[in-house]
Coordinates of C-alpha atoms and ligand atoms in Angstrom, one line a residue:
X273 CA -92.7 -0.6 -66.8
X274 CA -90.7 -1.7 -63.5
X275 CA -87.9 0.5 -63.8
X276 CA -86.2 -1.3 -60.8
X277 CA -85.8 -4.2 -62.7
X278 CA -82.3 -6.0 -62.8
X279 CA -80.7 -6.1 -67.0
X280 CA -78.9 -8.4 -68.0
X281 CA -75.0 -7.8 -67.3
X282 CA -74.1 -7.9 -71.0
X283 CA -77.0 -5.4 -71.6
X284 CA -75.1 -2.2 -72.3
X285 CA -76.5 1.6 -71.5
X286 CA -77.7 1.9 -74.8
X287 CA -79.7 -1.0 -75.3
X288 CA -81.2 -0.7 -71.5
X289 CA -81.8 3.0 -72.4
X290 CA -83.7 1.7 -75.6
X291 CA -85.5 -0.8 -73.8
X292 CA -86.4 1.2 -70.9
X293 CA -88.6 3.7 -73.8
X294 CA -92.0 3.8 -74.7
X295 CA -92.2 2.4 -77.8
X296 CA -94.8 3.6 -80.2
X297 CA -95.1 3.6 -84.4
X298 CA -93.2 5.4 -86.1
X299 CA -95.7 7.3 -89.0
X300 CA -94.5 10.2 -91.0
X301 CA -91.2 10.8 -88.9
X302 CA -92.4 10.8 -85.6
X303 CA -93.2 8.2 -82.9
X304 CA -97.4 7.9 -82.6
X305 CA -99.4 6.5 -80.2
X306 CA -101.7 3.7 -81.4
X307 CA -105.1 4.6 -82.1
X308 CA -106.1 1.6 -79.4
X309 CA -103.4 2.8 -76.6
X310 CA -103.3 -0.4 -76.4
X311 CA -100.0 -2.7 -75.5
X312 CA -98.1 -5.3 -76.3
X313 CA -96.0 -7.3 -73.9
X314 CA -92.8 -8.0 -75.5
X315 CA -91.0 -10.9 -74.3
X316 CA -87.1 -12.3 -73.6
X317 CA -87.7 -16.1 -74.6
X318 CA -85.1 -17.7 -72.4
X319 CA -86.7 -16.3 -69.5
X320 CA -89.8 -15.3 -70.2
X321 CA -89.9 -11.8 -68.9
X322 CA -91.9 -9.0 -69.7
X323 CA -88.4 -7.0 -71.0
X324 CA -90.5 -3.8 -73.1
X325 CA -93.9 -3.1 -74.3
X326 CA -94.9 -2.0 -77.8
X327 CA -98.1 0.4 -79.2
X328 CA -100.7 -2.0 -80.1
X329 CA -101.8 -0.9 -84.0
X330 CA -104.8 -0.9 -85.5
X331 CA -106.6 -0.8 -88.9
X332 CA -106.7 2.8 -88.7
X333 CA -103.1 3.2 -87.6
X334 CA -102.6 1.5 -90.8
X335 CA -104.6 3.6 -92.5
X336 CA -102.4 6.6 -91.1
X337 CA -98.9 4.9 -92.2
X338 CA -100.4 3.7 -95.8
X339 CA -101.5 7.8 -96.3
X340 CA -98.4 8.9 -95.1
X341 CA -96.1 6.3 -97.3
X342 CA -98.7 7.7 -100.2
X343 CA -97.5 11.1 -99.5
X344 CA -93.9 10.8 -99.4
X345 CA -94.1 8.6 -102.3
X346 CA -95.6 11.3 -104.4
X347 CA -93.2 13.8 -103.1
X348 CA -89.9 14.2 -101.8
X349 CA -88.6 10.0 -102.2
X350 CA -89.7 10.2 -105.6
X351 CA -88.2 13.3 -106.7
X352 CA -85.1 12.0 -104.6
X353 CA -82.3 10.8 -107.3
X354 CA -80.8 7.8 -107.8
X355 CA -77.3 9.1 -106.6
X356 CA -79.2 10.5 -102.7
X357 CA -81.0 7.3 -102.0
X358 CA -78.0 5.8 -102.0
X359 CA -75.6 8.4 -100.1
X360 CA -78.6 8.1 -97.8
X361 CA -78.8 4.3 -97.9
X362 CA -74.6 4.0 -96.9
X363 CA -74.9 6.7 -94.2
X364 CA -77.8 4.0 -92.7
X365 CA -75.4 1.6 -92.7
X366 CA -72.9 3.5 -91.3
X367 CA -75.0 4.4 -88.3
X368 CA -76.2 0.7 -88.2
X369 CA -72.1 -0.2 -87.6
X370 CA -71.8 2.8 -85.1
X371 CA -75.0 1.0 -83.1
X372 CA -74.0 -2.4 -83.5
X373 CA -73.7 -3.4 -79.7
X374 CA -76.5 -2.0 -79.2
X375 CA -78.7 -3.7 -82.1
X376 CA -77.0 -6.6 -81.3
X377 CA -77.7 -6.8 -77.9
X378 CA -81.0 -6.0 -78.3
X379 CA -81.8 -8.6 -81.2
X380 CA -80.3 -11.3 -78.8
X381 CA -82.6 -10.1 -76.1
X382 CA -85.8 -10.3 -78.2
X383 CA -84.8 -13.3 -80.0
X384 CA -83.1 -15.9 -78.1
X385 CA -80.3 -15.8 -80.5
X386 CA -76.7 -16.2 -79.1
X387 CA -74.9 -12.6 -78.8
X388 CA -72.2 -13.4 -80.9
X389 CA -74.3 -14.5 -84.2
X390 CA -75.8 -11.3 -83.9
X391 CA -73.3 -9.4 -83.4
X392 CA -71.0 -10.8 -85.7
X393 CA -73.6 -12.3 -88.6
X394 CA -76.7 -10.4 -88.5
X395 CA -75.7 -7.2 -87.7
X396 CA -72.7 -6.9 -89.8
X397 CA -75.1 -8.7 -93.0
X398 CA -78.3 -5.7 -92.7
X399 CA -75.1 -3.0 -93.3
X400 CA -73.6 -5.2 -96.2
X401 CA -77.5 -5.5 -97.7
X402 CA -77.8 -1.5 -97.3
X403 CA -74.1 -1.2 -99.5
X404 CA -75.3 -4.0 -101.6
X405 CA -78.8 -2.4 -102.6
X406 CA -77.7 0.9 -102.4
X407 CA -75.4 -0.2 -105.2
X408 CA -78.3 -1.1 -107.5
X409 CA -80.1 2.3 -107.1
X410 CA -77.9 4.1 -109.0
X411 CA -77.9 1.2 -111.8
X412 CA -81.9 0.0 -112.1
X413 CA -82.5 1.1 -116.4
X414 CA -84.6 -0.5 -118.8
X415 CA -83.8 -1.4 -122.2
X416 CA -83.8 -0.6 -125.9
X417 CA -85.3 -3.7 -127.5
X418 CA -85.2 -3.6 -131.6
X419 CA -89.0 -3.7 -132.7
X420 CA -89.7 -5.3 -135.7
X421 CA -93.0 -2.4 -136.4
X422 CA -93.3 -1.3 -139.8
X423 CA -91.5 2.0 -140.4
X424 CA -88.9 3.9 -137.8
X425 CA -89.6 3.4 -134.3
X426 CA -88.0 4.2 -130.4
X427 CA -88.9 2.1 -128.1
X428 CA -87.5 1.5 -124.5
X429 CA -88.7 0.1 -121.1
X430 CA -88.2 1.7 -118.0
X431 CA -88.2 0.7 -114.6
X432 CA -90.0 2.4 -111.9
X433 CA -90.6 1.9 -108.8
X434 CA -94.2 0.1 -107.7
X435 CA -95.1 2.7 -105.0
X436 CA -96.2 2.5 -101.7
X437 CA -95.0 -1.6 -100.2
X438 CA -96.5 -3.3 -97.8
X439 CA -93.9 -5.4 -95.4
X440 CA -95.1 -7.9 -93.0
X441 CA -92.3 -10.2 -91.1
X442 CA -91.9 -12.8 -88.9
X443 CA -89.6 -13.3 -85.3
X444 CA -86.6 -15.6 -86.2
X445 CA -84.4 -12.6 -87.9
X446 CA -86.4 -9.3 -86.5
X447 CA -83.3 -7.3 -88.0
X448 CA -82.4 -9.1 -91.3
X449 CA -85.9 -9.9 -92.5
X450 CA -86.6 -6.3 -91.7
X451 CA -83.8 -5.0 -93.8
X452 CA -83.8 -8.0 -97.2
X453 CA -87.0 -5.4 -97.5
X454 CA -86.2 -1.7 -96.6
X455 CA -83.3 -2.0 -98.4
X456 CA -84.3 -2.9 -102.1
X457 CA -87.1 -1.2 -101.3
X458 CA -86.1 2.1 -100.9
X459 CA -82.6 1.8 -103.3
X460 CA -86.3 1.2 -106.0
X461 CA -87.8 4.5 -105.0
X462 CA -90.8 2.6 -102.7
X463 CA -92.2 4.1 -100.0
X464 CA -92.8 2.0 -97.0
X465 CA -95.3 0.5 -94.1
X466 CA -93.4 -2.3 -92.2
X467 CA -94.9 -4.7 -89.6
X468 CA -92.3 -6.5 -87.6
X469 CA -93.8 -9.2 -85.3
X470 CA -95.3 -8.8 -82.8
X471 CA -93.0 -10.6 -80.5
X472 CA -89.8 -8.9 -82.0
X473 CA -90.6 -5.7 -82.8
X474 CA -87.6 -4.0 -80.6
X475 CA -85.1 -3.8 -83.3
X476 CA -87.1 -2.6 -86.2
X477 CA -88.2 0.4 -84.8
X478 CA -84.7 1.2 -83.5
X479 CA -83.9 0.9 -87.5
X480 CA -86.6 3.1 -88.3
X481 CA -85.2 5.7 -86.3
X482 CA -81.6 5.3 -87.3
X483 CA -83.1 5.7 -91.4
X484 CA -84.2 8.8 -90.1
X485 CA -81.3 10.1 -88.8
X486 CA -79.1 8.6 -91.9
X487 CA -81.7 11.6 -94.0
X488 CA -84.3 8.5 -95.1
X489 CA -87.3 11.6 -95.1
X490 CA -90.4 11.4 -93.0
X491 CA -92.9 9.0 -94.5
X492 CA -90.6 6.8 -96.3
X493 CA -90.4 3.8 -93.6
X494 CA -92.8 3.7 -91.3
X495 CA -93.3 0.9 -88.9
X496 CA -96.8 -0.3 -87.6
X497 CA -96.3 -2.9 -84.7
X498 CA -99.1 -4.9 -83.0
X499 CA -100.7 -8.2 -84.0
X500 CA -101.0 -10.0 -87.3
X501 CA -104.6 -9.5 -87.3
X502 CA -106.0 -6.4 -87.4
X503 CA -102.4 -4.9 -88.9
X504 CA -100.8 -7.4 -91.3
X505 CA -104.3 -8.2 -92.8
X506 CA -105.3 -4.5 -92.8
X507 CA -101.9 -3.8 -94.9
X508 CA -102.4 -7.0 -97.1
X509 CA -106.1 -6.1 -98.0
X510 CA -105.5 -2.2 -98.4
X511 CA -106.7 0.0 -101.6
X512 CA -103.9 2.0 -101.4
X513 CA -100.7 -0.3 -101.0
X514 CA -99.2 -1.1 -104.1
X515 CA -97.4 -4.2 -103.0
X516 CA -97.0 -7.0 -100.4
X517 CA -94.2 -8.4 -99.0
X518 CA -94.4 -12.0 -96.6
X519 CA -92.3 -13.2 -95.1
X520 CA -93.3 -16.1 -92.5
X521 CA -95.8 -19.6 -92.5
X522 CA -97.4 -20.9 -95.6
X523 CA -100.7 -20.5 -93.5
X524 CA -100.7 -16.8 -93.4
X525 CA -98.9 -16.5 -96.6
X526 CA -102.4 -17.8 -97.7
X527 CA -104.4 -15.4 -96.1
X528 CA -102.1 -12.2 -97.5
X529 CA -102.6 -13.1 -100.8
X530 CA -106.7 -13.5 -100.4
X531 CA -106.4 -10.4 -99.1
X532 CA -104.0 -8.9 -101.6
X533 CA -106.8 -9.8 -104.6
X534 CA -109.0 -6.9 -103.6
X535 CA -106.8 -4.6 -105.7
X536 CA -104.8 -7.2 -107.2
X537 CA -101.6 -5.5 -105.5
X538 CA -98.2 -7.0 -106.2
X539 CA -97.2 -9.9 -103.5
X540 CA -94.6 -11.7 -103.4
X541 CA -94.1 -14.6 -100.5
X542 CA -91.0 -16.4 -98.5
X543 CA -92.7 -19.0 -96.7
X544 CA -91.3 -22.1 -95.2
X545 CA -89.0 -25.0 -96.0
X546 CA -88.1 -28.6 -95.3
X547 CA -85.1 -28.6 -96.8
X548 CA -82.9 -31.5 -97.3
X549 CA -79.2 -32.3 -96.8
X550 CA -77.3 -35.0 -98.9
X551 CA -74.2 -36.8 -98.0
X552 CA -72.5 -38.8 -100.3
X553 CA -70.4 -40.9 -99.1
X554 CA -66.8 -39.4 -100.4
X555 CA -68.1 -36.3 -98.4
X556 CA -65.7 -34.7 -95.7
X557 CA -68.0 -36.0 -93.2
X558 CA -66.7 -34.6 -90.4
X559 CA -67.4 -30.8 -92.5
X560 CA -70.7 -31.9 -93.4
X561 CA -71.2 -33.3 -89.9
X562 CA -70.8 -29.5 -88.3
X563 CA -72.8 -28.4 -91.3
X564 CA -75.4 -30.0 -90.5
X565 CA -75.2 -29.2 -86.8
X566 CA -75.0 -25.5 -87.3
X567 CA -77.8 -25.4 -90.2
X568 CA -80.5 -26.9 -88.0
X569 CA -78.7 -26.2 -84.4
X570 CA -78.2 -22.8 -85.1
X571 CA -80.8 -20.3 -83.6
X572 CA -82.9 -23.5 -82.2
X573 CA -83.6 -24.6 -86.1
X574 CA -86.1 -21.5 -86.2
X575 CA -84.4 -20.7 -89.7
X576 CA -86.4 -21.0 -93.3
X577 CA -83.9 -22.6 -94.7
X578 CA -82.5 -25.4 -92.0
X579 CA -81.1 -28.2 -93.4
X580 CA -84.2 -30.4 -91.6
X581 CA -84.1 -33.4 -93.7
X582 CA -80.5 -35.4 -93.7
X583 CA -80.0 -38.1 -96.2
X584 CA -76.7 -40.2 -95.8
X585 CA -75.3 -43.0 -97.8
X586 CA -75.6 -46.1 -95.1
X587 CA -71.8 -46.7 -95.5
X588 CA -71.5 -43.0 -94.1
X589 CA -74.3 -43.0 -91.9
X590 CA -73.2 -44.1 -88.5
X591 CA -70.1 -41.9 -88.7
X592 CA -72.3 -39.4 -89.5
X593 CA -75.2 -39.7 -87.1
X594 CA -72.3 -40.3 -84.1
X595 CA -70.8 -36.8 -84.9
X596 CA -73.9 -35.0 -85.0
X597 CA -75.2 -36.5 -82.0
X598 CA -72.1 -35.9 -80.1
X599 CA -72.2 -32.0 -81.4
X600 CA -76.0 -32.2 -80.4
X601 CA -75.5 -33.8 -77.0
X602 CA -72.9 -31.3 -76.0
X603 CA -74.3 -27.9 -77.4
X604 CA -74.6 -25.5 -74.6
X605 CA -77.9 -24.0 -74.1
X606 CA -78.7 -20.7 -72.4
X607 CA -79.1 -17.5 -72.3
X608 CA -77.9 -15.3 -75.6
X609 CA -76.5 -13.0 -73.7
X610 CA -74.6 -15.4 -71.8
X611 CA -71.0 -15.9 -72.4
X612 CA -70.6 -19.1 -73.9
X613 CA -74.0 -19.6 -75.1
X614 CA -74.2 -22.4 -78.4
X615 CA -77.8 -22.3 -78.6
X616 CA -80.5 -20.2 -77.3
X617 CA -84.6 -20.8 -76.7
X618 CA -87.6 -20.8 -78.9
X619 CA -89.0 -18.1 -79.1
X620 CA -92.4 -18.5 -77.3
X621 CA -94.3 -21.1 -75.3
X622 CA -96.6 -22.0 -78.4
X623 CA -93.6 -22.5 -80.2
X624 CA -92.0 -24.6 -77.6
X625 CA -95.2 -26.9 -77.5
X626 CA -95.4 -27.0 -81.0
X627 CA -91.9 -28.6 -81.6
X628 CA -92.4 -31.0 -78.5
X629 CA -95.1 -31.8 -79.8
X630 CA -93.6 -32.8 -83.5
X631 CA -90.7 -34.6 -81.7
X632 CA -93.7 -37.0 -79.3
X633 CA -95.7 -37.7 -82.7
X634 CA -92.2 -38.6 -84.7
X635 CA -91.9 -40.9 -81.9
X636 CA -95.7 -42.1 -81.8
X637 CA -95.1 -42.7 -85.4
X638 CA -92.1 -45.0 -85.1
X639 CA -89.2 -42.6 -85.6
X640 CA -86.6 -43.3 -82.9
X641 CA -85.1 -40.4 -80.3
X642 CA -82.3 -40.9 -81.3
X643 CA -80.3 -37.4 -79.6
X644 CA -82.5 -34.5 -77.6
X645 CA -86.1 -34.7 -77.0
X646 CA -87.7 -32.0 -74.7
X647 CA -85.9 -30.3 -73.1
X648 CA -85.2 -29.7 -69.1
X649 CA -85.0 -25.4 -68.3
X650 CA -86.9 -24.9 -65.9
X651 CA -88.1 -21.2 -67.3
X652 CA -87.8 -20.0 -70.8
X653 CA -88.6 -22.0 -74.3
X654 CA -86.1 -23.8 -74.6
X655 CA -85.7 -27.7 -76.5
X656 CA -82.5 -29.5 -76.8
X657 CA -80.9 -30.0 -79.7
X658 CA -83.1 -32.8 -80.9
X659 CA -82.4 -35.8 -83.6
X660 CA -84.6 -38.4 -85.1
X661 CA -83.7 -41.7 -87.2
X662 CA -86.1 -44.5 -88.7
X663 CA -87.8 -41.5 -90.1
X664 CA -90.4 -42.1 -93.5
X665 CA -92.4 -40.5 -95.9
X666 CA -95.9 -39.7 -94.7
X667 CA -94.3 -39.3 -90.8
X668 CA -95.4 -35.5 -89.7
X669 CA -91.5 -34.7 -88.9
X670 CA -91.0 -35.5 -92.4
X671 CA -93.8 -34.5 -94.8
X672 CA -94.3 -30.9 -92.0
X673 CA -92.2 -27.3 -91.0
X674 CA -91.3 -28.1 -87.4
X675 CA -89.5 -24.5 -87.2
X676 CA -87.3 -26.3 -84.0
X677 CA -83.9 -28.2 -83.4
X678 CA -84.9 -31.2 -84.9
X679 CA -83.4 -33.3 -87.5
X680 CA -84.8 -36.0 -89.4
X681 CA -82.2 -38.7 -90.6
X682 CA -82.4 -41.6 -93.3
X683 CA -80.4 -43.8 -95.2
X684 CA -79.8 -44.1 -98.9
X685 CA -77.7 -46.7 -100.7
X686 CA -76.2 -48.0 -103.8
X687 CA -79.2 -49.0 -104.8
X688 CA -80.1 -45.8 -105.5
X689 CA -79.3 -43.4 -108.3
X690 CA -79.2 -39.9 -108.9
X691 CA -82.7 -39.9 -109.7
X692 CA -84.4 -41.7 -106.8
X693 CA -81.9 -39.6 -104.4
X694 CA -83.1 -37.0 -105.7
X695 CA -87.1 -37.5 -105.7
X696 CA -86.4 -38.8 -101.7
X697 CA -84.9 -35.2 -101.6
X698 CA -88.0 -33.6 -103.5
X699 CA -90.7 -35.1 -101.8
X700 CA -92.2 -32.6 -99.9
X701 CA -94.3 -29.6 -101.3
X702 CA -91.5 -27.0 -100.3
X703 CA -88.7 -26.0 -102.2
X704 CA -86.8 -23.5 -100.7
X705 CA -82.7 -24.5 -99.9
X706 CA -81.3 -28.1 -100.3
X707 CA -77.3 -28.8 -99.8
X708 CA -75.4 -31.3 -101.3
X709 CA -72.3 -32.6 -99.9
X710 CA -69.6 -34.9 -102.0
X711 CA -65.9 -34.8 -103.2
X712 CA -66.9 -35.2 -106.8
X713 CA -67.5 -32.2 -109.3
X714 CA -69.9 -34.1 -111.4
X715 CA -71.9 -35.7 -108.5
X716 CA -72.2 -32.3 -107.2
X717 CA -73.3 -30.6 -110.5
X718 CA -75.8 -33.1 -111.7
X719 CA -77.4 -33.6 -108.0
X720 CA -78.3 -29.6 -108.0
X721 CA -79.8 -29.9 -110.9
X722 CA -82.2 -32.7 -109.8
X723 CA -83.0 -30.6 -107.1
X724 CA -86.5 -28.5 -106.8
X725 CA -85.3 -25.8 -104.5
X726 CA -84.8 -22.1 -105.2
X727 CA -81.3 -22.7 -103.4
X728 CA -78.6 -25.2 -103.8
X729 CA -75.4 -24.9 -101.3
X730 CA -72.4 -27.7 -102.4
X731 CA -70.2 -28.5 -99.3
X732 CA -72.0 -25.9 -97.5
X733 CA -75.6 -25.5 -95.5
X734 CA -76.1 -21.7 -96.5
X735 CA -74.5 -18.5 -98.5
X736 CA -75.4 -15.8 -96.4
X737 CA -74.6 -13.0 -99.3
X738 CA -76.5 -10.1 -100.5
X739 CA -75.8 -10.8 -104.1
X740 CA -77.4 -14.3 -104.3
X741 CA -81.2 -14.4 -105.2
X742 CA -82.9 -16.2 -102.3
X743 CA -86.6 -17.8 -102.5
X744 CA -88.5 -20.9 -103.1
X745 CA -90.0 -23.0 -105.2
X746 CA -93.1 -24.9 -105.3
X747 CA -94.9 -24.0 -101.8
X748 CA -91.7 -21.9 -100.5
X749 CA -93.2 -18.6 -102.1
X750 CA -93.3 -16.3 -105.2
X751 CA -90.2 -14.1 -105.8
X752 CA -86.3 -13.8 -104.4
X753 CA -85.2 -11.7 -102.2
X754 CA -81.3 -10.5 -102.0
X755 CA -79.7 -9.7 -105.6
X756 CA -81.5 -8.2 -108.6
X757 CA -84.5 -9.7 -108.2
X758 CA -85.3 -8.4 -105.3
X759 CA -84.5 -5.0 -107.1
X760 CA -87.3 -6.3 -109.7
X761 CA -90.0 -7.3 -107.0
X762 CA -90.1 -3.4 -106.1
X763 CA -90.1 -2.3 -110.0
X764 CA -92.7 -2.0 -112.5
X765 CA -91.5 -2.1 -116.5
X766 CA -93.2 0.2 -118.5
X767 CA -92.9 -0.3 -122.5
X768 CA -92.5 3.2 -124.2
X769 CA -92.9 2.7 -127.9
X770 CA -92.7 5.9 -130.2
X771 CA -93.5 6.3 -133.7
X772 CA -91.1 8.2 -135.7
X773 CA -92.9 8.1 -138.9
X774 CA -95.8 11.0 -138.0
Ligands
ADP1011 P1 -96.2 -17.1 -86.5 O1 -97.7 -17.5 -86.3 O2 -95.3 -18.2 -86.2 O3 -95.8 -15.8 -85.8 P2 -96.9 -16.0 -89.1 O4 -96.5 -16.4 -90.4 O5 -98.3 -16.1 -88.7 O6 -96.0 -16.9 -88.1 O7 -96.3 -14.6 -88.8 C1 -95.5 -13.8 -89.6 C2 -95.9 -12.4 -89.6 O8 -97.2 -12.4 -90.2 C3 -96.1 -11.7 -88.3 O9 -95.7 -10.4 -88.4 C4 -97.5 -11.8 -88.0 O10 -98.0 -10.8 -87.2 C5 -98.1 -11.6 -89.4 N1 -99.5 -12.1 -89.6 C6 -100.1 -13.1 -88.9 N2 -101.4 -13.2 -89.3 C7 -101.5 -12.3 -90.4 C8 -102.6 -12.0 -91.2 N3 -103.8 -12.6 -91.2 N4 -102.4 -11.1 -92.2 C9 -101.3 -10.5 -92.3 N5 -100.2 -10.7 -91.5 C10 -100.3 -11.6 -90.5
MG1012 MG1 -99.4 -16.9 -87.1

């Protein structure tokens, strides 16, 4: 590393202290070199800069991790009680909110993302997950169901947790993506391997530390960085991991769980989305307008569940479109850690090439530019806020992920009823977040359910809370993440049936 090298003003001493480290895995307690040496260049995506760079892993660093989750599992975590994971679970949160510049500046960094999202959303939500989950681990019980056997029986279910998890994530939210998983996780009694991206693995590890100092043991979260392949597949396909955990493309989501069939280990997916917004036209279009802006705007549209398909009533569709091309035309791009920052880069030159490359075919295909297009930095990945009208079935911006700051808009019109809205709205084989915006209860009501998507917002574009199950349908992924559920993806139920008649 070039130590003479300039930071960033905002950058404060503790993130350049963090960022001038080594950074190596974190197995059993203690930062290891990978088996390779190897090392991976981590990157700031508005400039493009070499900022850190991380220990390349490798199948047998994995192998390392997976015994060392194996151990812990079968000793201290799981003789751990209820009540200690989560005194330990609130004191990581505590010493998340104690670090918070310096996670924050350091997620913005990695990420592109505007400092004060991540300082003020992201950071602030991973503490309010670890209070939330650690919550549930004092309150995960099964059941007494009445049996209907002949003569007296007992029988109960109990929930325990699945073992040693697998957790493989992608680069748009390094910190909360990390935590939706460490923290049901371990309030579940898991053990884990994590692998951030490979792009953004800066912040994870920093987590993995603070567990550690919070009293999470040795071996409980450990974090393997380096590339998808050989690390992500060598966690997906291993003997001895109980359960995978996705979160990223439908491509890769794919390969985890052909991988995963080897031992038929628990896997549950959040994959993409191409969600879509409705506006009815008694909507407070001037809310729904910065909605919209902010759902697919917000972090350069690099979000699961961006509102990416708009459908307006034509009466309210000018208004509309004006509004959010005046937001678009006037969002400030930069630097995240620049003051006054609305929206940062992408976060890599493939990615910036893929979503100029869905915005030339829109266009090839007959959509019209109608706000944005490419965009004119001369160094980092960055596109401008980016809108398209005359948009159909079939076109790739429509039927495809773009991942970027770009917005698809069509018309609908009284002509069309709940129904046909609706299938517009479902046509597409994800189903992850849709949002519905109208004055009217019942409109409201009896759009959501017409809707295939795992989450519905009304007058809103998302519900960032801890308590609310979030997940797909269709090809969006198996499970939810965030609330209860997410408590049962890291449980097994075991029936315990006793006869009282010997
Ligand atoms: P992207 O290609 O945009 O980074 P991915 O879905 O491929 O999106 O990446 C999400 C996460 O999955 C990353 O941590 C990545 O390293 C990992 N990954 C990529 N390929 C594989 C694979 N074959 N097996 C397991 N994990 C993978
Ligand atoms: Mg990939």
């Amino acid at each position: 590393m070039d130590m003479t090298r300039t930071f960033h003003p905002a950058l404060g001493e503790a993130a350049r202290a963090f960022l001038g480290r080594e950074h190596l895995l974190l197995i059993d307690g203690h930062a290891a070199e990978s088996d390779s040496g190897q090392r991976t260049e981590i990157l700031d995506p508005a400039t493009g800069e070499v900022i850190a760079t991380a220990a390349e892993g490798s199948a047998t660093d994995v192998d390392r991790a997976v015994d060392a989750a194996r151990r812990a599992f079968a000793g201290l975590w799981s003789k751990t009680t209820p009540a200690a994971r989560t005194r330990i679970m609130l004191r990581f949160a505590e010493l998340i909110e104690a670090h918070a510049d310096e996670l924050a500046q350091l997620e913005s960094i990695n990420s592109g993302k505007p400092l004060p999202a991540c300082r003020n959303v992201d950071v602030p939500g991973i503490a309010e997950m670890l209070r939330y989950m650690a919550g549930w681990a004092t309150k995960i019980g099964g059941e007494t169901p009445a049996v209907s056997l002949a003569g007296e029986w007992h029988a109960y279910t109990l929930r325990e947790p699945v073992g040693v998890v697998a957790q493989i994530i992608p680069w748009n939210f390094p910190l909360n993506m990390a935590m939706w998983k460490i923290a049901p996780a371990l309030a579940a009694g898991c053990t884990i391997v994590m692998k951030p991206s490979e792009q953004t693995p800066l912040t994870a590890l920093r987590l993995g530390e603070l567990a550690l100092e919070a009293g999470v043991p040795p071996g409980v979260l450990n974090i393997v960085t380096g590339f998808g392949d050989p690390v992500g597949a060598a966690l997906a396909a291993h003997p001895r991991v109980d359960k995978v955990a996705f979160t990223g493309s439908g491509e890769t989501g794919r390969r985890i769980l052909h991988a995963a069939s080897g031992n038929l280990k628990r896997v549950s997916l959040e994959l993409g989305g191409k969600s879509p917004v409705i506006v009815f036209p008694d909507a407070n279009l001037e809310a729904a307008a910065a909605g919209v802006c902010s759902s697919i705007f917000f972090h350069a549209g690099q979000i699961c569940a961006a509102g990416s398909r708009l459908y307006v009533h034509e009466r309210a569709f000018d208004q509309v479109l004006d509004a959010i091309a005046k937001r678009a035309n006037g969002m400030k791009l930069g630097h995240g850690l620049d003051a006054g920052t609305e929206m940062g880069p992408v976060i890599s030159q493939r990615q910036l090439a893929r979503v100029t490359g869905y915005i030339s075919s829109g266009e090839i295909e007959g959509a019209t530019l109608f706000a944005g297009g490419a965009a004119d930095q001369e160094r980092g990945f960055f596109v401008r806020p980016t809108v398209l009208t005359n948009v159909r079935p079939g076109m790739r911006v429509h039927d495809e992920e773009i991942f970027g700051p770009v917005l698809c808009a069509m018309k609908f019109s009284d002509d069309d009823d709940l129904d046909s809205i609706a299938a517009a709205a479902n046509g597409t084989t994800y189903g992850l977040a849709a949002s519905i915006w109208t004055s009217d209860l019942a409109t409201a009501h009896r759009t959501a359910r017409r809707l295939h998507a795992g989450i519905v917002n009304v007058n809103a574009l998302s519900s960032p809370d801890a308590a609310l199950p979030y997940g797909g349908y269709k090809q969006s992924g198996w499970g939810r993440e965030r609330g209860f559920e997410a408590i049962e993806l890291y449980t097994e139920v075991k029936a315990v049936a006793v006869n009282l008649n010997v």
